[in-house]
Amino acid sequence: MDAFILLGSFAALMLLGMPVAYAMGLASLIGALWIEIPIGAIMISIASGVNKFSLLAIPFFVLAGAIMAEGGMSRRLVALAGVLVGFVRGGLSLVNILASTFFGAISGSSMADTASVGTVLIPEMEKRGYPRDFATAVTVSGSVQAILIPPSHNAVIYSLAAGGGVSIASLFLAGVLPGLLLGTTLAVMCLVIARKRNFPAERRIPIREALKIVVDALWGLMTMFIILGGILSGVFTATESAAVAVIWAFFVTMFIYRDYKWSELPKLMHRVVKTLAIVMILIGFAAAFGYMMTLMQIPQRITEAMTSFSDNRYVILLMINVLLLALGTLMDMAPLILIMTPILLPVVTHIGVDPVHFGMIMMVNLGMGLITPPVGGVLFVGSAIAKLPIERVTKALYPFFIALLFVLALVTYVPAISLWLPGVALK
């Protein structure tokens, strides 16, 4: 009955249209009143949830990504991708995927990726003969890489939701190979479609022009090397590398590229603070919700229920994947990580799945939710940029969903894809 009161009140508040964060907070209060614990305990859990040093990585990464996104980085990354892959048939679709790989390694945000790359490439692809719905589908599916390739904000949130026992550095490194696997799979899909529909190839860029493009883009790409290099060398923690990345992004944007006006910086800071306020409220209320679930022993009950159904690791992982795919169509990614990690992590650790590996399973799973109706935020952004109805873009996404499911299956059932790099680099 305790679990029904907590989860039922949360579901009811969501159905009434209350924002997820407030629904979690109010459901936690209702649950506390039901089991007669002091309201002060909920307040303490909210404060404790946001009073963590590792959380500082989120505002720094968001700010660094915002500075680079609005400072001309996306245009330079598109040009760099064009030098590398634009000359093959359907090359502009490959440019789109590769630009998302580069930009994701800087922004860590799928929405920022779609907005930045899509604004440049969707109109350009349509001008070169690609259907607009196909161009939009490539853009939104390619942006899922940003939640896997470091620095992923969602990896930090997963580390927090897992109780801080999962290293952010391990999660960052674990996301590299799944992210590259996803990009490669999407690129192969684009090549197949390009050959079938006879899409054009772009001109080969002369060496002198190509070198200039590469040098221009490398200033921004250094942000990625600062983050990963600092962590791997032991010079920075993940949080410290994020702070250094902000300084570097500011220097490159304002003094090297100089495409951004100083007068625009206050507006940028205002947008970043608004975003972070929403995230921190969500994290605080999710901590209270998780505290109530622990008191009511909900994770233990779910573990017992799943393992009583089957003790086969592959079957349980399949059940979890189906559950997360379904939930991902109904809720945004960050709330789901915060809600489902405390519930599902005991289940997967009980069957011998590494928490870092499970983090990558969640990222790929819920990343698909970002481009799936009815609440796929990245899908909405891509459709708005292309000025197309959601239904038309969703139809164009069908082949890319197949590619994403293929990657999800590999990441789920081949742990080495996620665990090999952290095991080698963090010995």
Short mmCIF file of C-alpha atoms in Angstrom, two decimals:
data_model
loop_
_atom_site.label_atom_id
_atom_site.label_comp_id
_atom_site.label_asym_id
_atom_site.label_seq_id
_atom_site.Cartn_x
_atom_site.Cartn_y
_atom_site.Cartn_z
CA MET A 1 0.00 0.00 0.00
CA ASP A 2 2.88 2.40 0.80
CA ALA A 3 4.32 2.01 -2.69
CA PHE A 4 0.89 2.46 -4.25
CA ILE A 5 0.39 5.77 -2.39
CA LEU A 6 3.79 7.14 -3.46
CA LEU A 7 3.80 5.97 -7.08
CA GLY A 8 0.06 6.41 -7.54
CA SER A 9 0.09 10.01 -6.34
CA PHE A 10 3.07 10.72 -8.62
CA ALA A 11 1.26 9.21 -11.63
CA ALA A 12 -1.97 11.07 -10.79
CA LEU A 13 -0.19 14.42 -10.51
CA MET A 14 1.56 13.78 -13.84
CA LEU A 15 -1.77 12.97 -15.50
CA LEU A 16 -3.14 16.26 -14.17
CA GLY A 17 -0.40 18.05 -16.09
CA MET A 18 1.90 18.97 -13.20
CA PRO A 19 5.61 19.31 -14.16
CA VAL A 20 7.64 16.18 -13.35
CA ALA A 21 9.82 17.86 -10.72
CA TYR A 22 6.89 19.23 -8.72
CA ALA A 23 4.97 15.95 -9.09
CA MET A 24 7.93 14.11 -7.50
CA GLY A 25 8.22 16.65 -4.70
CA LEU A 26 4.52 16.63 -3.85
CA ALA A 27 4.30 12.83 -4.11
CA SER A 28 7.20 12.60 -1.65
CA LEU A 29 5.30 14.80 0.82
CA ILE A 30 2.16 12.69 0.40
CA GLY A 31 4.19 9.52 0.97
CA ALA A 32 5.83 11.02 4.06
CA LEU A 33 2.47 11.96 5.56
CA TRP A 34 1.14 8.46 4.79
CA ILE A 35 3.93 6.61 6.62
CA GLU A 36 4.07 9.34 9.29
CA ILE A 37 7.66 10.52 9.05
CA PRO A 38 8.60 14.17 9.78
CA ILE A 39 8.26 16.58 6.84
CA GLY A 40 11.67 17.91 7.90
CA ALA A 41 13.22 14.64 6.70
CA ILE A 42 11.96 15.40 3.17
CA MET A 43 13.44 18.89 3.33
CA ILE A 44 16.80 17.52 4.46
CA SER A 45 16.84 14.95 1.63
CA ILE A 46 16.11 17.70 -0.92
CA ALA A 47 18.96 19.83 0.42
CA SER A 48 21.31 16.84 0.54
CA GLY A 49 20.40 15.94 -3.03
CA VAL A 50 21.76 19.19 -4.45
CA ASN A 51 24.60 19.67 -1.95
CA LYS A 52 27.15 17.59 -3.88
CA PHE A 53 30.47 18.80 -5.29
CA SER A 54 30.16 16.58 -8.38
CA LEU A 55 27.00 18.44 -9.40
CA LEU A 56 29.12 21.51 -10.20
CA ALA A 57 30.16 19.68 -13.38
CA ILE A 58 26.66 20.17 -14.82
CA PRO A 59 26.54 24.01 -14.84
CA PHE A 60 30.12 24.20 -16.12
CA PHE A 61 29.49 21.75 -18.98
CA VAL A 62 26.19 23.43 -19.88
CA LEU A 63 27.87 26.85 -19.93
CA ALA A 64 30.84 25.66 -22.00
CA GLY A 65 28.50 24.01 -24.50
CA ALA A 66 26.28 27.11 -24.73
CA ILE A 67 29.25 29.41 -25.35
CA MET A 68 30.63 27.19 -28.12
CA ALA A 69 27.17 26.57 -29.63
CA GLU A 70 26.39 30.26 -30.00
CA GLY A 71 29.94 31.34 -30.81
CA GLY A 72 30.21 29.92 -34.34
CA MET A 73 31.50 26.46 -33.45
CA SER A 74 28.72 24.55 -35.22
CA ARG A 75 29.47 26.18 -38.58
CA ARG A 76 33.16 25.30 -38.27
CA LEU A 77 32.45 21.71 -37.25
CA VAL A 78 30.14 21.27 -40.24
CA ALA A 79 32.92 22.57 -42.50
CA LEU A 80 35.43 20.17 -40.90
CA ALA A 81 33.06 17.22 -41.35
CA GLY A 82 32.64 18.28 -44.99
CA VAL A 83 36.39 18.04 -45.51
CA LEU A 84 36.48 14.51 -44.08
CA VAL A 85 33.39 12.83 -45.58
CA GLY A 86 31.51 15.25 -47.82
CA PHE A 87 32.92 13.95 -51.12
CA VAL A 88 31.16 10.53 -51.07
CA ARG A 89 27.63 9.88 -52.39
CA GLY A 90 25.18 11.13 -49.79
CA GLY A 91 28.12 12.90 -48.21
CA LEU A 92 26.08 15.73 -46.73
CA SER A 93 24.16 13.23 -44.57
CA LEU A 94 27.50 11.86 -43.35
CA VAL A 95 28.64 15.42 -42.68
CA ASN A 96 25.54 15.82 -40.52
CA ILE A 97 26.33 12.67 -38.49
CA LEU A 98 30.02 13.54 -38.07
CA ALA A 99 29.28 17.15 -37.14
CA SER A 100 26.96 15.81 -34.41
CA THR A 101 29.81 13.59 -33.18
CA PHE A 102 32.13 16.57 -32.92
CA PHE A 103 29.55 18.90 -31.44
CA GLY A 104 28.34 16.29 -28.95
CA ALA A 105 31.90 16.01 -27.66
CA ILE A 106 31.70 19.70 -26.79
CA SER A 107 28.11 20.37 -25.75
CA GLY A 108 27.02 17.08 -24.15
CA SER A 109 23.44 17.99 -25.07
CA SER A 110 21.27 16.43 -27.78
CA MET A 111 18.97 19.44 -27.93
CA ALA A 112 21.88 21.86 -28.36
CA ASP A 113 23.31 19.53 -31.00
CA THR A 114 20.06 19.42 -32.98
CA ALA A 115 19.53 23.17 -32.73
CA SER A 116 23.08 24.06 -33.78
CA VAL A 117 23.77 21.46 -36.47
CA GLY A 118 20.17 21.40 -37.74
CA THR A 119 20.01 25.15 -38.26
CA VAL A 120 23.04 24.93 -40.54
CA LEU A 121 22.51 21.61 -42.31
CA ILE A 122 18.77 20.99 -42.72
CA PRO A 123 18.30 23.95 -45.14
CA GLU A 124 21.62 23.12 -46.87
CA MET A 125 20.67 19.46 -47.37
CA GLU A 126 17.29 20.44 -48.80
CA LYS A 127 19.01 22.87 -51.19
CA ARG A 128 21.26 20.03 -52.44
CA GLY A 129 18.34 17.72 -53.22
CA TYR A 130 17.75 15.82 -49.97
CA PRO A 131 14.12 15.56 -48.74
CA ARG A 132 13.58 17.86 -45.77
CA ASP A 133 12.10 15.09 -43.63
CA PHE A 134 15.14 12.87 -44.30
CA ALA A 135 17.51 15.74 -43.41
CA THR A 136 15.61 16.28 -40.15
CA ALA A 137 15.63 12.56 -39.32
CA VAL A 138 19.41 12.40 -39.83
CA THR A 139 19.90 15.45 -37.62
CA VAL A 140 17.79 14.30 -34.66
CA SER A 141 19.02 10.68 -34.72
CA GLY A 142 22.66 11.82 -34.98
CA SER A 143 22.22 14.09 -31.97
CA VAL A 144 21.65 11.05 -29.71
CA GLN A 145 25.44 10.66 -29.80
CA ALA A 146 25.72 13.72 -27.54
CA ILE A 147 24.32 11.85 -24.55
CA LEU A 148 26.91 9.09 -24.92
CA ILE A 149 30.11 10.85 -26.00
CA PRO A 150 31.69 12.81 -23.12
CA PRO A 151 31.02 15.28 -21.62
CA SER A 152 27.45 14.01 -21.18
CA HIS A 153 25.37 15.88 -18.60
CA ASN A 154 23.19 12.81 -18.24
CA ALA A 155 26.20 10.69 -17.24
CA VAL A 156 26.72 13.08 -14.30
CA ILE A 157 23.05 12.76 -13.38
CA TYR A 158 23.26 8.95 -13.56
CA SER A 159 26.32 8.97 -11.28
CA LEU A 160 24.35 11.05 -8.79
CA ALA A 161 21.25 8.83 -9.06
CA ALA A 162 23.43 5.75 -8.49
CA GLY A 163 24.41 7.18 -5.10
CA GLY A 164 27.74 8.63 -6.19
CA GLY A 165 29.35 5.19 -6.24
CA VAL A 166 29.83 5.21 -10.03
CA SER A 167 32.78 7.32 -11.20
CA ILE A 168 31.93 10.12 -13.65
CA ALA A 169 35.29 9.56 -15.34
CA SER A 170 34.41 5.88 -15.89
CA LEU A 171 31.04 6.84 -17.35
CA PHE A 172 32.63 9.41 -19.66
CA LEU A 173 35.08 6.85 -21.01
CA ALA A 174 32.40 4.15 -21.19
CA GLY A 175 30.37 6.36 -23.52
CA VAL A 176 33.11 6.79 -26.14
CA LEU A 177 32.80 3.44 -27.96
CA PRO A 178 28.96 3.24 -27.80
CA GLY A 179 28.81 6.80 -29.12
CA LEU A 180 31.17 6.02 -32.00
CA LEU A 181 29.31 2.76 -32.68
CA LEU A 182 26.06 4.70 -32.91
CA GLY A 183 27.58 7.28 -35.27
CA THR A 184 29.07 4.55 -37.48
CA THR A 185 25.79 2.62 -37.63
CA LEU A 186 23.85 5.75 -38.60
CA ALA A 187 26.48 6.60 -41.22
CA VAL A 188 26.14 3.14 -42.80
CA MET A 189 22.36 3.58 -42.83
CA CYS A 190 22.79 6.96 -44.56
CA LEU A 191 25.11 5.42 -47.18
CA VAL A 192 22.59 2.67 -47.97
CA ILE A 193 19.74 5.19 -48.30
CA ALA A 194 21.93 7.55 -50.37
CA ARG A 195 22.75 4.79 -52.87
CA LYS A 196 19.12 3.74 -53.05
CA ARG A 197 17.81 7.29 -53.60
CA ASN A 198 20.78 8.48 -55.65
CA PHE A 199 21.69 11.41 -53.40
CA PRO A 200 24.52 13.67 -54.65
CA ALA A 201 28.17 13.79 -53.61
CA GLU A 202 29.83 17.10 -52.72
CA ARG A 203 32.94 18.55 -54.31
CA ARG A 204 36.37 17.64 -52.99
CA ILE A 205 37.80 20.58 -51.06
CA PRO A 206 41.28 21.71 -52.21
CA ILE A 207 44.10 20.92 -49.77
CA ARG A 208 44.92 24.55 -48.93
CA GLU A 209 41.28 25.35 -48.16
CA ALA A 210 40.89 22.10 -46.22
CA LEU A 211 43.91 22.85 -44.02
CA LYS A 212 42.49 26.26 -43.17
CA ILE A 213 39.14 24.68 -42.20
CA VAL A 214 40.85 22.04 -40.04
CA VAL A 215 42.98 24.58 -38.17
CA ASP A 216 39.97 26.83 -37.62
CA ALA A 217 37.90 23.98 -36.15
CA LEU A 218 40.71 22.58 -33.98
CA TRP A 219 40.48 25.53 -31.59
CA GLY A 220 36.99 24.43 -30.60
CA LEU A 221 37.77 20.72 -30.66
CA MET A 222 40.52 21.34 -28.10
CA THR A 223 37.69 21.61 -25.55
CA MET A 224 37.13 17.85 -25.93
CA PHE A 225 40.84 17.10 -25.46
CA ILE A 226 41.00 19.35 -22.39
CA ILE A 227 38.11 17.49 -20.76
CA LEU A 228 39.22 13.92 -21.51
CA GLY A 229 42.96 14.61 -21.35
CA GLY A 230 42.67 16.34 -17.99
CA ILE A 231 40.66 13.48 -16.50
CA LEU A 232 42.83 10.67 -17.91
CA SER A 233 46.09 12.33 -16.90
CA GLY A 234 44.83 12.86 -13.36
CA VAL A 235 45.40 16.62 -13.59
CA PHE A 236 41.66 17.39 -13.23
CA THR A 237 38.62 15.77 -11.73
CA ALA A 238 35.56 15.74 -14.01
CA THR A 239 34.25 18.86 -12.25
CA GLU A 240 37.55 20.71 -12.51
CA SER A 241 37.89 19.81 -16.19
CA ALA A 242 34.43 21.28 -16.78
CA ALA A 243 35.51 24.57 -15.19
CA VAL A 244 38.67 24.67 -17.33
CA ALA A 245 36.54 23.89 -20.40
CA VAL A 246 34.41 26.98 -19.69
CA ILE A 247 37.51 29.19 -19.57
CA TRP A 248 38.84 27.69 -22.82
CA ALA A 249 35.43 27.95 -24.57
CA PHE A 250 35.17 31.61 -23.52
CA PHE A 251 38.70 32.36 -24.74
CA VAL A 252 38.20 30.66 -28.12
CA THR A 253 34.76 32.21 -28.72
CA MET A 254 35.55 35.78 -27.70
CA PHE A 255 39.22 36.12 -28.69
CA ILE A 256 39.87 33.58 -31.50
CA TYR A 257 36.59 33.24 -33.42
CA ARG A 258 35.17 36.62 -32.36
CA ASP A 259 31.77 35.87 -33.94
CA TYR A 260 29.89 36.54 -30.71
CA LYS A 261 29.10 39.98 -29.33
CA TRP A 262 30.04 40.85 -25.76
CA SER A 263 26.61 42.46 -25.34
CA GLU A 264 24.99 39.03 -25.91
CA LEU A 265 26.78 37.35 -22.98
CA PRO A 266 24.29 38.44 -20.27
CA LYS A 267 21.42 36.93 -22.29
CA LEU A 268 23.38 33.70 -22.71
CA MET A 269 24.07 33.54 -18.96
CA HIS A 270 20.39 34.14 -18.26
CA ARG A 271 19.36 31.23 -20.50
CA VAL A 272 21.94 28.93 -18.89
CA VAL A 273 20.83 29.86 -15.36
CA LYS A 274 17.17 29.21 -16.26
CA THR A 275 18.08 25.78 -17.60
CA LEU A 276 20.17 24.95 -14.54
CA ALA A 277 17.45 26.10 -12.13
CA ILE A 278 15.06 23.57 -13.69
CA VAL A 279 17.69 20.80 -13.51
CA MET A 280 18.62 21.49 -9.88
CA ILE A 281 14.98 21.60 -8.75
CA LEU A 282 14.47 18.28 -10.50
CA ILE A 283 17.53 16.74 -8.82
CA GLY A 284 16.50 17.97 -5.37
CA PHE A 285 12.94 16.63 -5.59
CA ALA A 286 14.19 13.38 -7.15
CA ALA A 287 16.46 12.91 -4.13
CA ALA A 288 13.42 13.17 -1.85
CA PHE A 289 11.47 10.77 -4.06
CA GLY A 290 14.36 8.29 -4.00
CA TYR A 291 14.57 8.62 -0.21
CA MET A 292 10.89 7.71 0.11
CA MET A 293 11.29 4.74 -2.26
CA THR A 294 14.16 3.47 -0.11
CA LEU A 295 12.11 3.79 3.09
CA MET A 296 9.25 1.90 1.45
CA GLN A 297 11.67 -0.78 0.12
CA ILE A 298 10.37 -0.37 -3.44
CA PRO A 299 13.71 -1.24 -5.15
CA GLN A 300 14.01 -4.45 -3.14
CA ARG A 301 10.43 -5.47 -4.01
CA ILE A 302 11.02 -4.86 -7.72
CA THR A 303 14.27 -6.85 -7.59
CA GLU A 304 12.45 -9.78 -5.97
CA ALA A 305 9.60 -9.56 -8.51
CA MET A 306 11.89 -9.53 -11.54
CA THR A 307 14.23 -12.26 -10.32
CA SER A 308 11.24 -14.45 -9.36
CA PHE A 309 9.98 -14.13 -12.95
CA SER A 310 13.35 -15.20 -14.37
CA ASP A 311 16.92 -15.53 -13.14
CA ASN A 312 18.33 -15.32 -16.68
CA ARG A 313 20.42 -12.16 -17.10
CA TYR A 314 19.51 -11.75 -20.78
CA VAL A 315 15.78 -12.06 -20.15
CA ILE A 316 15.88 -9.53 -17.30
CA LEU A 317 17.89 -7.07 -19.41
CA LEU A 318 15.36 -7.49 -22.22
CA MET A 319 12.52 -6.74 -19.78
CA ILE A 320 14.34 -3.65 -18.53
CA ASN A 321 14.99 -2.45 -22.08
CA VAL A 322 11.32 -2.80 -23.03
CA LEU A 323 10.30 -0.95 -19.84
CA LEU A 324 12.76 1.91 -20.44
CA LEU A 325 11.83 2.21 -24.12
CA ALA A 326 8.16 2.50 -23.15
CA LEU A 327 8.81 5.02 -20.37
CA GLY A 328 11.13 7.03 -22.64
CA THR A 329 8.21 7.80 -24.92
CA LEU A 330 6.27 9.31 -22.00
CA MET A 331 8.85 11.22 -19.93
CA ASP A 332 12.01 13.25 -20.42
CA MET A 333 15.41 11.68 -19.96
CA ALA A 334 16.76 13.36 -16.80
CA PRO A 335 13.69 12.61 -14.62
CA LEU A 336 13.68 9.00 -15.79
CA ILE A 337 17.35 8.56 -14.90
CA LEU A 338 16.72 10.00 -11.45
CA ILE A 339 13.59 7.90 -10.86
CA MET A 340 14.53 4.58 -12.45
CA THR A 341 18.21 4.27 -11.50
CA PRO A 342 17.54 3.69 -7.76
CA ILE A 343 14.84 1.17 -8.73
CA LEU A 344 16.67 -0.79 -11.44
CA LEU A 345 20.30 -0.61 -10.29
CA PRO A 346 19.76 -3.14 -7.45
CA VAL A 347 18.12 -5.47 -9.99
CA VAL A 348 21.01 -5.40 -12.46
CA THR A 349 23.73 -5.59 -9.82
CA HIS A 350 21.93 -8.63 -8.38
CA ILE A 351 22.31 -10.41 -11.74
CA GLY A 352 25.96 -9.34 -12.10
CA VAL A 353 25.71 -6.36 -14.48
CA ASP A 354 28.35 -3.66 -13.90
CA PRO A 355 26.80 -0.28 -12.90
CA VAL A 356 28.89 1.52 -15.54
CA HIS A 357 27.63 -0.88 -18.22
CA PHE A 358 24.05 -0.36 -17.04
CA GLY A 359 24.55 3.40 -17.28
CA MET A 360 25.30 3.04 -20.99
CA ILE A 361 22.25 0.79 -21.48
CA MET A 362 20.10 3.51 -19.91
CA MET A 363 21.70 6.26 -22.01
CA VAL A 364 21.04 4.52 -25.34
CA ASN A 365 17.55 3.50 -24.25
CA LEU A 366 16.41 6.88 -23.02
CA GLY A 367 18.25 8.62 -25.86
CA MET A 368 15.79 6.91 -28.20
CA GLY A 369 13.02 8.44 -26.10
CA LEU A 370 14.32 11.91 -26.97
CA ILE A 371 13.42 11.35 -30.62
CA THR A 372 10.20 9.37 -30.06
CA PRO A 373 6.71 10.88 -29.85
CA PRO A 374 4.68 11.96 -27.95
CA VAL A 375 7.17 13.80 -25.68
CA GLY A 376 10.50 13.52 -27.54
CA GLY A 377 12.09 16.91 -26.87
CA VAL A 378 14.78 16.56 -29.55
CA LEU A 379 12.16 15.46 -32.08
CA PHE A 380 10.18 18.64 -31.35
CA VAL A 381 13.26 20.83 -31.77
CA GLY A 382 14.17 19.21 -35.10
CA SER A 383 10.61 19.48 -36.39
CA ALA A 384 10.44 23.14 -35.37
CA ILE A 385 13.71 23.94 -37.18
CA ALA A 386 12.55 22.11 -40.33
CA LYS A 387 8.99 23.48 -40.02
CA LEU A 388 7.56 20.00 -40.51
CA PRO A 389 4.79 18.13 -38.67
CA ILE A 390 5.95 15.63 -36.03
CA GLU A 391 4.20 12.77 -37.87
CA ARG A 392 6.20 13.32 -41.07
CA VAL A 393 9.55 13.41 -39.28
CA THR A 394 8.64 10.33 -37.22
CA LYS A 395 7.85 8.40 -40.41
CA ALA A 396 11.26 9.38 -41.85
CA LEU A 397 12.89 8.15 -38.62
CA TYR A 398 11.76 4.51 -39.00
CA PRO A 399 15.03 3.26 -40.59
CA PHE A 400 17.05 5.12 -37.96
CA PHE A 401 15.05 3.51 -35.14
CA ILE A 402 16.16 0.14 -36.53
CA ALA A 403 19.80 1.31 -36.40
CA LEU A 404 19.34 2.55 -32.82
CA LEU A 405 17.77 -0.73 -31.71
CA PHE A 406 20.71 -2.60 -33.24
CA VAL A 407 23.14 -0.43 -31.24
CA LEU A 408 21.05 -0.89 -28.08
CA ALA A 409 21.20 -4.68 -28.48
CA LEU A 410 24.99 -4.61 -28.91
CA VAL A 411 25.55 -2.27 -25.96
CA THR A 412 23.23 -4.38 -23.79
CA TYR A 413 24.63 -7.82 -24.56
CA VAL A 414 28.29 -7.02 -25.28
CA PRO A 415 29.55 -5.38 -22.04
CA ALA A 416 33.07 -4.91 -23.44
CA ILE A 417 31.80 -2.09 -25.71
CA SER A 418 31.17 -0.02 -22.57
CA LEU A 419 33.74 -1.44 -20.15
CA TRP A 420 36.88 -1.97 -22.22
CA LEU A 421 38.05 1.66 -22.43
CA PRO A 422 37.50 2.51 -18.72
CA GLY A 423 39.25 -0.74 -17.82
CA VAL A 424 42.30 0.15 -19.93
CA ALA A 425 42.51 3.89 -19.23
CA LEU A 426 41.69 3.96 -15.52
CA LYS A 427 43.83 1.09 -14.28
#
